[in-house]
Amino acid sequence: VFGIIRKVRNFFAKAWDVGVDDPRKIMHCLKVGVALTVVSLFYYMRPLYQGVGGNAMWAVLTVVVIFEYTVGATLCKSLNRATGTFLAGALAVGVHWVASQSGERFEPIILRSSVFILATSATFSRFIPVVKARFDYGAMIFILTFSLVAISGYRVDNLFNLAQERLSTIVIGGSMCLLVSMFICPIWAGQDLHFLVARNMEKMANSLDGCVAEYFKDSESDEESRKNFQGYKCVLNSKATEEALANFARWEPAHGNFSFRHPWKQYLKIGASLRSCAYCIEALNGCINSEILAPEFIKEHLSGVSTRLASHSSTVLKELAHITKTMRRSSTLDFAIEDMKSAVEDLHDALKSLPSQLEVDEKKTDPITQPTSIPLIEVLPLITASSLMVEITTRIERTI
Amino acid sequence: VFGIIRKVRNFFAKAWDVGVDDPRKIMHCLKVGVALTVVSLFYYMRPLYQGVGGNAMWAVLTVVVIFEYTVGATLCKSLNRATGTFLAGALAVGVHWVASQSGERFEPIILRSSVFILATSATFSRFIPVVKARFDYGAMIFILTFSLVAISGYRVDNLFNLAQERLSTIVIGGSMCLLVSMFICPIWAGQDLHFLVARNMEKMANSLDGCVAEYFKDSESDEESRKNFQGYKCVLNSKATEEALANFARWEPAHGNFSFRHPWKQYLKIGASLRSCAYCIEALNGCINSEILAPEFIKEHLSGVSTRLASHSSTVLKELAHITKTMRRSSTLDFAIEDMKSAVEDLHDALKSLPSQLEVDEKKTDPITQPTSIPLIEVLPLITASSLMVEITTRIERTI
């Protein structure tokens, strides 16, 4: 019994954390409640005494199904739903008409085979990547509406009435969702994506700093820095989130600093290059935890240069994050990049002078000297990656 | 106009590829068609003349909404739908009863505020990770059913009739889906996950081979090997797919070699360690493409050892993939691991002897000698990671 109580308490503690972490989520829940209540008030005038099956229920259904967390997702779903319903309805009416013209014997055969063929092909279309990304929900609604209308035994003239009523209720439900989600504390997918990318840059900068500091300083790192240092792991797995957000952002109207055709795809490119940096940091991290320790004197030889390099490149990243956040060019970025480049040169030089040092000190060290160069060398691709990112971002600056 | 025609042709070419790549997808589409047609035939006896809103439509709706690609997903959705509908219906009837007891004035207030409160809290519950992973759909259906029933103006005694009818149609639709998806060419999420992990192991082995071969051989690689070599990129991004499959696999009954409580979580662990190997290969790949070239003689010195190491570790990976596929212990694995370990030792020795070689040849080479050791050193964490994976897999062997 105590175990169950503990589990329940844990569950609520987690739920509480979710709410505290992001108050917008609570706002979203309230918005759903408001939209539902308003729609139900709207139908208070003509109560649903005709049955739950009455057409008014479609408005409620639309609100529940369509209302998503971000404005983009809601827009995407509502447009998909409207188009899917409309297309399928029109097609079903056409098939009905053809079937009714072809005599009593063929009518059910035509209707049922049309359902089979269209359901099969629409389901197949959901596997095609382009359709899956943008029109998945529309295809499902298409199948649903088409089979409902085609199977129903209505006459064609009745159908028009029905279609009109259904479409109007869906429009009411959908526009209610859009109004609430766009005008009461809107949560824009585009903005989320923007800040996600900026935050990821900051996390990478912190990780890079932490990683190199951890390697060269012997002092035990405290909990706080440890947590910062692990930030790159979020970046590793951010691909799915970024793609979903970019996909929804495409549907959103102009808001804040973002125009309608904001180049959302560029964010995906930045995200990809950030991830490739994160892979490097992951590899770097592997070296830190490796059992082979480099001799102290080499560490000292390279410590200064590489710490400087790391701090310069993390400055670049932070500067980039700042630029992305404020969406304003800053002149300090160019200086920071120059600093980073000269730091790369310094590291190169330090590496070049290493063999001659090795020769001098050879007698008093054990021969495993190579491992020391790993973290430094691995910083190199990281730097090329981050300078690549700089390029991409400057390209974006132009498009903004 | 030609542009549009080309686009349309491209679209159909892509669609064709999707079908050819995985014939099971076409099978799935046919299955959806069959399920829909059967359900509609079922209702041919009592046609839907009462209106599209007649309860029979819920069977069609259930089929369209619930039918998913894998058995696990279908089961998950249908159980969620059934439980959600049942709970919400029962709760709504209770609220209705309370409201009807409290007089005409308070009735609408109680009903509407209950909709608001429950919709808000159910939406919030969808943000909690545990609920999101498993009961997301159920929570949505809960909101939907509760608001439909609560808003409808039915008397309580009518409601029981309605609930019974609706539940029976949902059960009919749901069981139809389950029968079709489980007995006609079933696609098991568990099996998919199993083969995905095995295939990822093979891809990693090929990439590892290709990567080291590319570095040490100067010959231009052809298209085929290039493609093999890029295989690790799939592994990098496989996290979301693996988690979704593992989530659905949990719902599936025993099938093939898998029992009901098969340790699906272990697959996620293997997947994670495979990914950490993939990160290393990514870093290795960065070194191959780096501009700093190692001097030839060092390359030659290490070429033999590291090629052997790579081939041994890829043998281990292939052997693991084979074991995973056939689910049978093989004795060759242990030998392969021994070989790999001794290859690691050889590489260590080769690295140790490198500085003395350096000394001898110092005059005739340029001083940038460090970079050569990168790819080899980076193989090290890869090997530790893969041996870690070996451990995990042997642990799984025990649980299977």
Short mmCIF file of C-alpha atoms in Angstrom, two decimals, chain A residues 215-216 294-303 305-306 345-362 365 367-377, chain B residues 355 358-359 362 366-371 373:
data_model
loop_
_atom_site.label_atom_id
_atom_site.label_comp_id
_atom_site.label_asym_id
_atom_site.label_seq_id
_atom_site.Cartn_x
_atom_site.Cartn_y
_atom_site.Cartn_z
CA TYR A 215 40.16 17.90 -18.78
CA PHE A 216 42.82 20.41 -17.82
CA ALA A 294 48.44 11.92 -20.76
CA PRO A 295 51.71 12.88 -19.03
CA GLU A 296 51.46 16.08 -17.05
CA PHE A 297 54.08 18.15 -18.86
CA ILE A 298 52.34 17.78 -22.23
CA LYS A 299 49.07 18.67 -20.66
CA GLU A 300 50.64 21.81 -19.31
CA HIS A 301 52.21 22.59 -22.66
CA LEU A 302 48.83 22.51 -24.38
CA SER A 303 46.58 23.56 -21.53
CA VAL A 305 46.34 27.23 -25.82
CA SER A 306 43.45 24.87 -25.85
CA GLU A 345 46.57 28.88 -35.37
CA ASP A 346 48.17 28.95 -31.93
CA LEU A 347 47.00 25.43 -31.26
CA HIS A 348 48.44 24.31 -34.58
CA ASP A 349 51.77 25.84 -33.64
CA ALA A 350 51.69 24.26 -30.22
CA LEU A 351 51.07 20.89 -31.80
CA LYS A 352 53.92 21.40 -34.24
CA SER A 353 56.34 22.21 -31.46
CA LEU A 354 55.23 19.17 -29.50
CA PRO A 355 57.48 16.57 -31.21
CA SER A 356 60.62 18.55 -30.54
CA GLN A 357 59.59 18.86 -26.91
CA LEU A 358 58.93 15.18 -26.89
CA GLU A 359 62.47 14.52 -28.00
CA VAL A 360 63.88 16.57 -25.15
CA ASP A 361 61.77 15.00 -22.47
CA GLU A 362 61.72 11.53 -23.90
CA THR A 365 58.30 10.15 -19.62
CA PRO A 367 56.07 6.42 -24.13
CA ILE A 368 52.29 6.78 -24.27
CA THR A 369 52.37 10.39 -25.33
CA GLN A 370 49.93 10.28 -28.16
CA PRO A 371 46.74 10.20 -26.13
CA THR A 372 47.34 13.70 -24.92
CA SER A 373 46.80 15.08 -28.34
CA ILE A 374 43.38 13.57 -28.71
CA PRO A 375 41.25 16.15 -26.97
CA LEU A 376 43.10 18.90 -28.76
CA ILE A 377 42.96 17.37 -32.15
CA PRO B 355 57.60 7.89 -30.56
CA LEU B 358 59.43 9.29 -34.75
CA GLU B 359 62.83 9.98 -33.32
CA GLU B 362 62.38 12.95 -37.45
CA ASP B 366 57.54 17.48 -41.25
CA PRO B 367 56.61 17.91 -37.63
CA ILE B 368 52.86 17.51 -37.89
CA THR B 369 52.89 13.92 -36.86
CA GLN B 370 50.21 13.93 -34.24
CA PRO B 371 47.22 13.98 -36.52
CA SER B 373 47.14 9.06 -34.40
#
